[in-house]
Coordinates of C-alpha atoms in Angstrom, one line a residue:
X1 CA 0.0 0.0 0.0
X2 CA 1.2 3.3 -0.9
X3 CA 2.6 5.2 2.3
X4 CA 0.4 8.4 1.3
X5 CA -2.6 5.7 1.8
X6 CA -1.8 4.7 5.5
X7 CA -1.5 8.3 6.7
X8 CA -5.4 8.7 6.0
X9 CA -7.0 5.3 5.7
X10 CA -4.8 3.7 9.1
X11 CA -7.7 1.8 11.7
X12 CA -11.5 1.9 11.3
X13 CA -13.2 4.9 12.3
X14 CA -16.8 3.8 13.4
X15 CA -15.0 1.0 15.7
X16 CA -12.6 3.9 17.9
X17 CA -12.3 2.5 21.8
X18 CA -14.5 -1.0 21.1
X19 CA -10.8 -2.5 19.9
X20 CA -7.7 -2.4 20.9
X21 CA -5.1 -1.8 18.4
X22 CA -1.7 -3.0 18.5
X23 CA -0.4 -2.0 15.4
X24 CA -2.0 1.9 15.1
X25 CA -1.0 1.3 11.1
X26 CA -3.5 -1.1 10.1
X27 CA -5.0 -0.9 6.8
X28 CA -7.6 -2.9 4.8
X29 CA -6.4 -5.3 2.2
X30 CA -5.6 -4.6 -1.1
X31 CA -5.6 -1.1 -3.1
X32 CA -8.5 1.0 -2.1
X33 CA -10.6 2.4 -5.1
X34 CA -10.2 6.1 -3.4
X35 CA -6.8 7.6 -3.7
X36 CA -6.1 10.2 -1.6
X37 CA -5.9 13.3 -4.1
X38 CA -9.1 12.2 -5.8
X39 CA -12.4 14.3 -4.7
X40 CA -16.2 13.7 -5.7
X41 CA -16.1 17.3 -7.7
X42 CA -13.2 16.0 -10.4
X43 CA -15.9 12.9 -10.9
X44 CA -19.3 15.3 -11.2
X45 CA -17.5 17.7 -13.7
X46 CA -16.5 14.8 -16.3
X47 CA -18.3 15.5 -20.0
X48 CA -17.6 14.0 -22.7
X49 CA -16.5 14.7 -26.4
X50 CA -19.8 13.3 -28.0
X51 CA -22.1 15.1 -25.0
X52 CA -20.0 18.8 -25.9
X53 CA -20.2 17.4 -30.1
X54 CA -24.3 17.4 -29.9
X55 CA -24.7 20.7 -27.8
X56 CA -22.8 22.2 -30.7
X57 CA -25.2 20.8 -32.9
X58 CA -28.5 21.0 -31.2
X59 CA -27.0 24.9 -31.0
X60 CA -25.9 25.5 -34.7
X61 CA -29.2 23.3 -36.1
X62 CA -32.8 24.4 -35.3
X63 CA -34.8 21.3 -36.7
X64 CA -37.6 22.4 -38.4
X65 CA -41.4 22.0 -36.6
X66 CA -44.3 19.3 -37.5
X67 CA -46.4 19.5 -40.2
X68 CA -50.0 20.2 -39.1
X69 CA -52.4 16.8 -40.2
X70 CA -55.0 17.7 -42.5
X71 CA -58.1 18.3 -42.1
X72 CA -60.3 14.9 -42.8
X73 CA -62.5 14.7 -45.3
X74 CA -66.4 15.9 -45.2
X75 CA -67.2 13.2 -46.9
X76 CA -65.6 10.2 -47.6
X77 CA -64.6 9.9 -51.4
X78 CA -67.8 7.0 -52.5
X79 CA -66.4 3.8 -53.7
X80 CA -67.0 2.8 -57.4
X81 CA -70.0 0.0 -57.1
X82 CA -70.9 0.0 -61.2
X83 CA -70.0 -3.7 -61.4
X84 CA -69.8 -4.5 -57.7
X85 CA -73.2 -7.1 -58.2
X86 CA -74.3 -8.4 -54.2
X87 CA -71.4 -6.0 -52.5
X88 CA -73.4 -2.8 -53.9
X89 CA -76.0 -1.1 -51.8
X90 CA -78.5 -4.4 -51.3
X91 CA -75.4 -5.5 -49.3
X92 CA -75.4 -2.4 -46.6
X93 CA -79.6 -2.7 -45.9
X94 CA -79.5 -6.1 -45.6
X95 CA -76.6 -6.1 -43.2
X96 CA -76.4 -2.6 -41.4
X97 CA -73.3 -1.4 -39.8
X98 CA -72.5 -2.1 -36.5
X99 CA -73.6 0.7 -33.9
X100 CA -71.1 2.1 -31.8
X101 CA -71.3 2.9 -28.4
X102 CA -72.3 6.2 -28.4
X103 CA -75.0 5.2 -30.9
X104 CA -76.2 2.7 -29.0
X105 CA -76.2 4.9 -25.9
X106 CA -78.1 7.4 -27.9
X107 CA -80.8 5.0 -28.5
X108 CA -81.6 4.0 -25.0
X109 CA -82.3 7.5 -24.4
X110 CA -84.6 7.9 -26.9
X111 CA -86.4 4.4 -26.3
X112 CA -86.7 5.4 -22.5
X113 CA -89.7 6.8 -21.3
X114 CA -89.5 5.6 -17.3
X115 CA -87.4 7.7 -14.4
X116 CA -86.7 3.9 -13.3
X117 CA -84.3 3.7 -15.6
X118 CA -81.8 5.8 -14.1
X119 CA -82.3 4.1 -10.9
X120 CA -82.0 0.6 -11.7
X121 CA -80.0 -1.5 -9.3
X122 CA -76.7 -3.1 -10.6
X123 CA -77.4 -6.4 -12.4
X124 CA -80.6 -6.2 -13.5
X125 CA -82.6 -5.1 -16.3
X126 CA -84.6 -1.7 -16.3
X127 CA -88.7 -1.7 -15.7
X128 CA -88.8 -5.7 -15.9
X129 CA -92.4 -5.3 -15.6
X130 CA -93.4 -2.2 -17.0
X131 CA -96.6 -0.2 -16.7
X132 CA -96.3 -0.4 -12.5
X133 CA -95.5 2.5 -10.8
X134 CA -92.5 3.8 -9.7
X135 CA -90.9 2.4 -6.4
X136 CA -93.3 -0.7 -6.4
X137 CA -92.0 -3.8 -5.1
X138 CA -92.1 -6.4 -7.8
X139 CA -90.8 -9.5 -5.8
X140 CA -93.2 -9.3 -2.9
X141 CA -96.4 -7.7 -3.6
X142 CA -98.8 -10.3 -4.2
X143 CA -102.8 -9.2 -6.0
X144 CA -105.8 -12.0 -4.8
X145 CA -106.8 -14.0 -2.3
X146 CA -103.6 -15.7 -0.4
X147 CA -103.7 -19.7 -0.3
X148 CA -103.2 -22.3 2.1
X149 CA -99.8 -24.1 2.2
X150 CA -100.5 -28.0 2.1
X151 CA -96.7 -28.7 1.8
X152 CA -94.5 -29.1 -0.8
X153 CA -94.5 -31.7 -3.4
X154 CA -91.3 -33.0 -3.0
X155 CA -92.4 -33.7 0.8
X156 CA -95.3 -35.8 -0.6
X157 CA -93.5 -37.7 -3.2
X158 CA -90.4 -38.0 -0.7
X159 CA -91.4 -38.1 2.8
X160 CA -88.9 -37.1 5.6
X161 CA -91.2 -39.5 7.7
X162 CA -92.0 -42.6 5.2
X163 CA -95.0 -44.0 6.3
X164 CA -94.7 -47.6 8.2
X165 CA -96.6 -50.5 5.9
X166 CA -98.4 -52.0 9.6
X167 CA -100.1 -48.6 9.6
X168 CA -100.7 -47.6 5.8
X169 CA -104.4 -48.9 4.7
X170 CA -104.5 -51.8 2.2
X171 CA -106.0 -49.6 -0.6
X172 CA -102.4 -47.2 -0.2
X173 CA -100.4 -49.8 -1.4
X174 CA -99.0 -49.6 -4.7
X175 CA -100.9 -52.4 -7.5
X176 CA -104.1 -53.0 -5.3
X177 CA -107.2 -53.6 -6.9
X178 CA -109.8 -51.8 -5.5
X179 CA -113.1 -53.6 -4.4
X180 CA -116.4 -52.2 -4.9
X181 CA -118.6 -54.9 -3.2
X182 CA -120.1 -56.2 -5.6
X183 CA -122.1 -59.3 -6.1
X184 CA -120.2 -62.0 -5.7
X185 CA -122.1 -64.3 -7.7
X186 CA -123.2 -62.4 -10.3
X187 CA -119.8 -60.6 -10.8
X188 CA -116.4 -62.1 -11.6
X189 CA -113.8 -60.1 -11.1
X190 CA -111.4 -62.2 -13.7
X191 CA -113.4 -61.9 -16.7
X192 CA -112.2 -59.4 -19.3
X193 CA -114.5 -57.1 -21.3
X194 CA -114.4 -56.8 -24.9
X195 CA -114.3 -59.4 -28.2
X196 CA -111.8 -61.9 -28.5
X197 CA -109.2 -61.8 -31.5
X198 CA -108.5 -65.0 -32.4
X199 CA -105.2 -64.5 -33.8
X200 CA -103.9 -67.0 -32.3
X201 CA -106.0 -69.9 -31.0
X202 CA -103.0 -71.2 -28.3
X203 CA -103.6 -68.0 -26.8
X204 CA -99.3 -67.1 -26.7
X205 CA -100.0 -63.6 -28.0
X206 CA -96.9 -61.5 -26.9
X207 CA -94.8 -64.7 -26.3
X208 CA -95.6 -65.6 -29.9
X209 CA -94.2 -62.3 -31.2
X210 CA -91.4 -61.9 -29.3
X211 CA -90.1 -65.1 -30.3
X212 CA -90.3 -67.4 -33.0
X213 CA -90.7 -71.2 -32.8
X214 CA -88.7 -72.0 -36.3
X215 CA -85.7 -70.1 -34.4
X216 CA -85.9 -72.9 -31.7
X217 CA -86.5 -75.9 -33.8
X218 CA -83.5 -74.8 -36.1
X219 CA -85.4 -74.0 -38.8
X220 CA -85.6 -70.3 -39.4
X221 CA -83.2 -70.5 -42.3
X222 CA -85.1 -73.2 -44.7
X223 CA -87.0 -72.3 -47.1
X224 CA -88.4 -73.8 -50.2
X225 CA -86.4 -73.5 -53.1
X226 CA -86.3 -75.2 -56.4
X227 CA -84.1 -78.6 -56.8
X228 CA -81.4 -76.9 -59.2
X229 CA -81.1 -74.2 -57.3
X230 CA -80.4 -76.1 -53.8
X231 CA -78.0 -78.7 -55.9
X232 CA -76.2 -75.3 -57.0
X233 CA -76.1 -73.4 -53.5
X234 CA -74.9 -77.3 -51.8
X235 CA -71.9 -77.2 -54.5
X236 CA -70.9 -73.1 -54.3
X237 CA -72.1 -71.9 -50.8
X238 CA -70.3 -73.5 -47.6
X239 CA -72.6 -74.2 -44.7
X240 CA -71.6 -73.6 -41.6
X241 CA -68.6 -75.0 -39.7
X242 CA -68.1 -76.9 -43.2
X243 CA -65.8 -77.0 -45.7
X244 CA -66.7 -76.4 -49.2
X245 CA -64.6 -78.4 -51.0
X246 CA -66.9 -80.2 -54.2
X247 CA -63.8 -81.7 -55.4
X248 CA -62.3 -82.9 -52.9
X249 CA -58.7 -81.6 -53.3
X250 CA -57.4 -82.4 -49.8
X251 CA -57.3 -86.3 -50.3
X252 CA -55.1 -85.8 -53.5
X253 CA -52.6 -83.5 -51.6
X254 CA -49.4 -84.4 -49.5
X255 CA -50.0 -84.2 -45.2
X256 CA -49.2 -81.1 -43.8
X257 CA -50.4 -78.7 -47.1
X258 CA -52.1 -76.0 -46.3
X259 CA -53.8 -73.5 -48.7
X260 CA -54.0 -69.8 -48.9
X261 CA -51.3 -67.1 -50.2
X262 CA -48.0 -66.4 -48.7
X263 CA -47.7 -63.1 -47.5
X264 CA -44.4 -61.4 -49.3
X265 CA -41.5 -61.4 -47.3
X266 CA -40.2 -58.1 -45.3
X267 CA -36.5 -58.1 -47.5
X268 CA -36.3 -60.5 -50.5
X269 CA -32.5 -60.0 -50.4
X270 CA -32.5 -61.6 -46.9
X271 CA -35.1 -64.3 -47.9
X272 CA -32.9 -65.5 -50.6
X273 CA -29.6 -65.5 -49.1
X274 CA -27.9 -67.3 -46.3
X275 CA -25.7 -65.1 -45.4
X276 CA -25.9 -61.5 -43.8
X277 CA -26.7 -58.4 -45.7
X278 CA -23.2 -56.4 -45.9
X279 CA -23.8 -53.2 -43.3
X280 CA -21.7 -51.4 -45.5
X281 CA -24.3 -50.7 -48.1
X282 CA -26.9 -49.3 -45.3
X283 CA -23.8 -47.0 -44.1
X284 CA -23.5 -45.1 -47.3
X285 CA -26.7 -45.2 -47.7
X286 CA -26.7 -43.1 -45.0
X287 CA -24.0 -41.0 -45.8
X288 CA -25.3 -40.5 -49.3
X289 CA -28.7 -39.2 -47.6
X290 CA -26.8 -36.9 -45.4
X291 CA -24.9 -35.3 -48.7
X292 CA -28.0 -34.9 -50.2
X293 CA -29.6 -32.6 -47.6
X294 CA -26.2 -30.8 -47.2
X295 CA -25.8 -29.8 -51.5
X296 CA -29.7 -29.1 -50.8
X297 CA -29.4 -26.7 -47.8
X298 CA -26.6 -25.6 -49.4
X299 CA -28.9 -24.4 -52.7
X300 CA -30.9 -22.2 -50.5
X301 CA -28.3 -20.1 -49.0
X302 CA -25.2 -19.8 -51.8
X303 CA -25.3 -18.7 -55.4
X304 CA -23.3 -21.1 -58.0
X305 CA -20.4 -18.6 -58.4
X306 CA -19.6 -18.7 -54.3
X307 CA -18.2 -22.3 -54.7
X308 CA -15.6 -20.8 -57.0
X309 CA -14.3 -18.0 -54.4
X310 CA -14.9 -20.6 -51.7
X311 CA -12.2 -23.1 -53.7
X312 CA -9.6 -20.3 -54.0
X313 CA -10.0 -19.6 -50.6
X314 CA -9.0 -22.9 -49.6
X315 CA -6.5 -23.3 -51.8
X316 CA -4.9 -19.8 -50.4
X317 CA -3.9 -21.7 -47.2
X318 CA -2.2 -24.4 -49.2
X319 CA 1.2 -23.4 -49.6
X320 CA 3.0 -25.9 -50.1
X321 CA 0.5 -26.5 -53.8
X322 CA -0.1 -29.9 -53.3
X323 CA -4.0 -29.8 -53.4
X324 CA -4.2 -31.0 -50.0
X325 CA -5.1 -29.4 -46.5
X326 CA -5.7 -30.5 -43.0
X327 CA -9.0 -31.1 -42.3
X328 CA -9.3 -28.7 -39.4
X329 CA -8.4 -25.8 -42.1
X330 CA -11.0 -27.3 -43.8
X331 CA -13.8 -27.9 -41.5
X332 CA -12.6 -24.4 -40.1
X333 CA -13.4 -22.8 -43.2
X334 CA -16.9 -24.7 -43.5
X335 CA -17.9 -23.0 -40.0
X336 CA -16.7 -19.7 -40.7
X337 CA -19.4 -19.5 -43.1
X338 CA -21.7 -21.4 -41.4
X339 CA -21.1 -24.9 -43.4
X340 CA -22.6 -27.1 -40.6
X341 CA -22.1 -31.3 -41.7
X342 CA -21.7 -34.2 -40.2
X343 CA -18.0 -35.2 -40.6
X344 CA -18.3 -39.0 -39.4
X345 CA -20.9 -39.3 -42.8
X346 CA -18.4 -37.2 -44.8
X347 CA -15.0 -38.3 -44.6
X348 CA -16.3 -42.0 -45.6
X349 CA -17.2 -40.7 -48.8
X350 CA -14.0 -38.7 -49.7
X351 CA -12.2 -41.6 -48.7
X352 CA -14.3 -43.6 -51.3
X353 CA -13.6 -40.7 -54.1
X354 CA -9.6 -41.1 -52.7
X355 CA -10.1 -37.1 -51.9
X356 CA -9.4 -38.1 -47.8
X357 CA -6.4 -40.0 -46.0
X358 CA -6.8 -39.9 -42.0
X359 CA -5.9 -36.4 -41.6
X360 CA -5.6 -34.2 -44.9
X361 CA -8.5 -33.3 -47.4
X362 CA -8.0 -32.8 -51.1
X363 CA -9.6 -29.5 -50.9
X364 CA -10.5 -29.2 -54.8
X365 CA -12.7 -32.5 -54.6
X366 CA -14.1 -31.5 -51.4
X367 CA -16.0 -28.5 -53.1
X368 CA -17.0 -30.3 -56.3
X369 CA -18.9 -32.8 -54.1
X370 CA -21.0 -30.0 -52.3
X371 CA -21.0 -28.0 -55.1
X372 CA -25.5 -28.7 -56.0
X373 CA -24.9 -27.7 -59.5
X374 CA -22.1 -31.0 -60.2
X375 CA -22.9 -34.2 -60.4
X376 CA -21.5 -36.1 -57.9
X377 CA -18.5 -38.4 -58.4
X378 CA -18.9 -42.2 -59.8
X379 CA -19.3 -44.6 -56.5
X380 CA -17.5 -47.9 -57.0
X381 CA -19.7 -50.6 -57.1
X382 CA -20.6 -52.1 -54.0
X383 CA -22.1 -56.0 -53.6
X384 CA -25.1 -56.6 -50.7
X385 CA -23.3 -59.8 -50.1
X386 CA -20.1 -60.4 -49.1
X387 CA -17.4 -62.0 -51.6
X388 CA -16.9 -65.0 -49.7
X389 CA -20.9 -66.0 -49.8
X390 CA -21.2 -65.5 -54.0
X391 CA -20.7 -68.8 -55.4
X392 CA -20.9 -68.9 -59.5
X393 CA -20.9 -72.2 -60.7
X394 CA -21.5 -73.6 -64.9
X395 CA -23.6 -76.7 -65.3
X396 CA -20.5 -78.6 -66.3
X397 CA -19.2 -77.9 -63.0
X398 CA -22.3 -78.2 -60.9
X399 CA -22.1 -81.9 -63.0
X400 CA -18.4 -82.7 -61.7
X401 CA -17.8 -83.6 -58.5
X402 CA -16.0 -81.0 -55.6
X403 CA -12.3 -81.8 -55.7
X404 CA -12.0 -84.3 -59.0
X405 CA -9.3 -83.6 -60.8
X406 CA -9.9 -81.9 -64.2
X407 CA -9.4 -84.6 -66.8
X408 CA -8.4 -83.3 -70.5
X409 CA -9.7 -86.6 -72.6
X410 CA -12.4 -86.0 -74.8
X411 CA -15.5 -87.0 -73.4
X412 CA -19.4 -86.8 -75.1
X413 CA -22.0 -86.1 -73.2
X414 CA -22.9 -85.6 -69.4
X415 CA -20.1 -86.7 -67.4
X416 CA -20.9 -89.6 -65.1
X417 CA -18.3 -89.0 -62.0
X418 CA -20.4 -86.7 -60.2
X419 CA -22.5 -89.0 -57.8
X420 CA -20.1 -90.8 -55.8
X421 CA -20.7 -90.1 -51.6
X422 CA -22.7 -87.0 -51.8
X423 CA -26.9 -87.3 -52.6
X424 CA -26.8 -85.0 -55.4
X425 CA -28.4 -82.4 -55.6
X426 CA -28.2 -81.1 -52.8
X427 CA -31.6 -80.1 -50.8
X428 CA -31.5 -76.4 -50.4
X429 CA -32.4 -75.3 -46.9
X430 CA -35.6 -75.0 -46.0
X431 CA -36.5 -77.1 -48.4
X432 CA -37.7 -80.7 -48.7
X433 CA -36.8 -83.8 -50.4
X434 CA -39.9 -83.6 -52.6
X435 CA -38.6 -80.0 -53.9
X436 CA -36.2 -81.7 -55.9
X437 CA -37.5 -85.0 -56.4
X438 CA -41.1 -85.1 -57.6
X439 CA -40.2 -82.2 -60.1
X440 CA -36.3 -81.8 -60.4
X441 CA -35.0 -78.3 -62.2
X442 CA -34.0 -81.0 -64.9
X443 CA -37.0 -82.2 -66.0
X444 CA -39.2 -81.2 -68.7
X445 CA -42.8 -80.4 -69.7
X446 CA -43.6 -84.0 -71.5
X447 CA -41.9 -85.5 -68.2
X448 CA -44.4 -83.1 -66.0
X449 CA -47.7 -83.4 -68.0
X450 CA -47.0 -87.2 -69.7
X451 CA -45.0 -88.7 -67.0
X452 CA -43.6 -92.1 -67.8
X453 CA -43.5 -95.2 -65.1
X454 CA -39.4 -93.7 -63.7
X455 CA -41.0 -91.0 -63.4
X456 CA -43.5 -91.9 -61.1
X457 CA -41.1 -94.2 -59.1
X458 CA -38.9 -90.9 -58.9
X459 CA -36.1 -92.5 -61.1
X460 CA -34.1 -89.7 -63.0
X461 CA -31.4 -88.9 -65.3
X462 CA -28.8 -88.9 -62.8
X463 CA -29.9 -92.1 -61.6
X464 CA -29.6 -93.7 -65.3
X465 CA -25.7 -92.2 -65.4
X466 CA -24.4 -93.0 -62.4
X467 CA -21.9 -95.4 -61.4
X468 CA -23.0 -98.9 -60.6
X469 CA -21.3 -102.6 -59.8
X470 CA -21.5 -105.7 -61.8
X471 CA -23.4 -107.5 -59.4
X472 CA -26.3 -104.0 -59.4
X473 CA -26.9 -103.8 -63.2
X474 CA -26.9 -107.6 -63.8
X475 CA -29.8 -107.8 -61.6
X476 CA -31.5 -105.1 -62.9
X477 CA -31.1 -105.9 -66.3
X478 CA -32.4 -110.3 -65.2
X479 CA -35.2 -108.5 -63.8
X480 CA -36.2 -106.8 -66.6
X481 CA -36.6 -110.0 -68.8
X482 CA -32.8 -109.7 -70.2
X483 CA -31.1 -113.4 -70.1
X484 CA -27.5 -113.0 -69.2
X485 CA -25.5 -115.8 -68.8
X486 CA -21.8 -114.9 -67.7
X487 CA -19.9 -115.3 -70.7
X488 CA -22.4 -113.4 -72.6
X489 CA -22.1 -110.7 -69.6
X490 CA -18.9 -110.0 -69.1
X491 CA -18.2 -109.7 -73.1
X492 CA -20.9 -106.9 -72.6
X493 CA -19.2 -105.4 -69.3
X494 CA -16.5 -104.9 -71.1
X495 CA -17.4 -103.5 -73.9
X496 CA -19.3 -100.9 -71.6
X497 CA -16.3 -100.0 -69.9
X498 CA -14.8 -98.3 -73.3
X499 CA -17.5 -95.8 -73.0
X500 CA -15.6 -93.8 -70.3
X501 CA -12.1 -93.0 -70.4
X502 CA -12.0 -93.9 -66.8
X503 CA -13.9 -97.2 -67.2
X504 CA -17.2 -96.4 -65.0
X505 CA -20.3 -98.2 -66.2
X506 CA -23.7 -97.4 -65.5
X507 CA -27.4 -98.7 -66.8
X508 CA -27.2 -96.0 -69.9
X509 CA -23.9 -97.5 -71.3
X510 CA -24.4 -101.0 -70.7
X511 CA -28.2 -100.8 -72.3
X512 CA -25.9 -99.4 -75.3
X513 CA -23.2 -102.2 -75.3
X514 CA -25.9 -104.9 -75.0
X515 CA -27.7 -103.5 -78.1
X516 CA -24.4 -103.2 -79.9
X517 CA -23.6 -107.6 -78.9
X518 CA -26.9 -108.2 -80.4
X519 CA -26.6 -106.7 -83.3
X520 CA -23.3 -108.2 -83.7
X521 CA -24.3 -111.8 -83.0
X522 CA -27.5 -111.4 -85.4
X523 CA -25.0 -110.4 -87.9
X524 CA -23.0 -113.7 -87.7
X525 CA -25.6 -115.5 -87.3
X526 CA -27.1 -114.1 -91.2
X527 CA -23.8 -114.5 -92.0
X528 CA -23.7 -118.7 -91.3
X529 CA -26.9 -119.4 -92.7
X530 CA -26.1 -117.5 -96.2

């Protein structure tokens, strides 16, 4: 503290004898705001420049004085109603102005003839019922002969003291029938007056109405129709808890079918694949969605030509002219002029268009992919599967088996090593054995519509080319009428096994081989006799 300080500010001066001080130079902390050669005068008399600029100017320049308004007009200037049609004068008697208060006031004068008027207490209307005199008492003042009070109603229909049923007469009591005394013998009071009906002899009356006999019996809903017409109804209109079914498809169908549509599946892509959907598709999707709205926004608030300025800008900070900045410059830039975006949707995409690296932006493609009046960069094609589920396969693959070695020989027709261990082909999933057995992808129309008896013992193609042993095929062949003794046999055999380059036989190329020794033996045979 400055030593001029302590000589004025040392020790409190409202606390003088209540403590006692020690140290008779004891000051407040810290530098007071009030130094000791500053007075309150200096502070009053401070003006500044702009408060001395305006005097001068409120001095040197008299600002001239108000217009008076004019004068309204007399009359207003009439509005030009030639064509106006309904809005012309019909339109102002049939609906009059509105009155305004002083108008309205105006009329109650007029309309008032009674002093009662003025004098009308608050909340109620004036002279409610007029031609009485003045000061009469309208609420009770009574004119004729005063009544008797009997009670109210309510305390006859709903007595505070009910009346106990041991003392109420018999004829009180609610439903009685009264009794007049009459002659017993001559009268008899349960015969009814009048002349009977007859509508209906049983004598139901109401209970007949109300309901109906046919509904209880079951019959209500028969009635007499012609015999074509009930054969037709029976065969096209389902009773009840019944099944319509005139030709009675069920028994010709497999258990467990059911009919009816199937309702179309939430994603076909999903429905037909096994494996997952790649997430990377959905992503820049996404990202695609989010440029979209950004070039759009972006539409609305720029002109085409600021995209231009905007690129040079960016490319100022890029001295080193490589076409590449760091993306804080960048993004930096964006929010200087109030670029708002999402970078995590962003950067994905530059990376795709090879315009992003981790940390640096290629500033140039940057503003060509917000720019809304360029199209946007080509996107490399990207599969909804992954690589490792696509499986392309020929039908001369699908007809060799997984893992045989590729043989270069030349072969004709369908190559026969295919069906060694494996139950070719293969049930998909979710699918049964009948998919592919009762109507294979290699069958054809004749086979569907004309099928012939291996058909309908589900004996294919591939059955009829696939390997088989001696012992198999000879006793096929014996069983279908074919008499094969074993020399005739195994000349057949082998001459089957030249067929393949490997030597496999099966019921196609030994049917071929046997028709080939029997021509050959009828041959020699012809032969001998000529």
């Amino acid at each position: 503290m400055p030593i001029d300080c302590r000589k004025s500010t040392s020790g409190g001066k409202g606390n003088v004898g209540m403590y006692i001080e020690r140290d008779r130079n004891i000051c407040a902390a810290g530098i007071p705001t009030a130094q000791p050669n500053d007075f309150v005068a200096d502070s009053l008399q401070h003006y500044l420049l702009k408060d001395e600029a305006d005097a001068l100017i409120s001095d040197a320049i008299i600002p001239p004085k108000k217009p008076r308004p004019a004068p309204p007009l007399r009359y207003p200037i009439p509005l030009d109603k030639r064509f106006a049609g309904p809005f012309g004068q019909v339109a102002d008697l049939i609906n009059p102005p509105i009155k305004t208060k002083f108008q309205t006031l105006v009329d109650d004068f007029k309309d008032t003839p009674y002093s009662s008027y003025w004098k009308r207490p608050l909340g109620k209307v004036s002279d409610p019922v007029p031609l009485l005199p003045e000061g009469f008492d309208t609420l009770n003042t009574t004119f004729g002969k005063k009544t008797e009070f009997h009670g109210r109603l309510y305390d006859v229909v709903m007595p505070k003291e009910p009346i106990q049923s041991d003392n109420m007469h018999k004829s009180k009591e609610c439903g009685v029938q009264s009794t007049r005394n009459y002659c017993v013998p001559a009268y008899n009071p349960d015969l009814t007056f009048g002349h009977r009906t007859f509508v209906d002899k049983r004598g139901t009356y109401a209970r007949c109405c109300v309901t109906d006999d046919r509904i209880l019996l079951g019959n209500s809903g028969k009635t007499i129709v012609n015999t074509l017409q009930s054969n037709f109804q029976d065969m096209t209109q389902p009773r009840i808890g019944t099944v319509l079914a005139p030709n009675d498809n069920i028994s010709n169908l497999p258990n467990g079918y059911t009919f009816g549509k199937l309702k179309a599946p939430d994603n076909l892509i999903e429905c037909l694949t096994f494996c997952k959907i790649s997430p990377d598709v959905h992503f820049y999707r996404k990202c695609l969605g989010h440029l979209n709205s950004l070039r759009k926004y972006l539409s609305k608030r720029f002109l085409p030509t600021f995209f231009r300025g905007f690129y040079l800008n960016l490319k100022y900070f890029d001295t080193l002219k490589c076409d590449w900045l760091d993306k804080d410059i960048v993004y930096n830039a964006c929010a200087f002029r109030l670029i708002r975006f999402d970078t995590s949707l962003i950067e994905p995409l530059l990376f795709v268009w090879k315009a992003f690296d981790g940390s640096k932006i290629k500033y140039k493609t940057f503003v060509y992919v917000i720019n809304y009046k360029q199209p946007l960069p080509d996107i490399p094609k990207m599969s909804d599967i992954p690589l490792d589920c696509l499986d392309f396969n020929t039908t001369y693959t699908d007809m060799v088996k997984p893992g045989q070695e590729k043989d270069d020989k030349l072969m004709a027709g369908i190559p026969s090593g295919r069906y060694f261990d494996l139950d070719y082909p293969i049930t998909p999933e979710n699918c049964c054995r009948a998919d592919r057995t009762c109507l294979p992808h290699e069958s054809d129309v004749k086979a569907c519509l004309n099928p012939s008896i291996l058909t309908l013992f589900h004996v294919n193609h591939r059955d009829m080319f696939a390997k088989r042993e001696p012992n198999v095929i000879r006793k096929v062949f014996e069983a279908a009428g074919e008499s094969l003794p074993e020399e005739k046999f195994n000349a057949v055999w082998e001459d089957a096994k030249t067929y393949h380059s490997k030597g496999w036989v099966c019921y196609e190329t030994f049917r071929r081989a046997l028709e080939n020794y029997s021509i050959s033996n009828n041959n020699t045979n012809k032969n001998k006799q000529d």
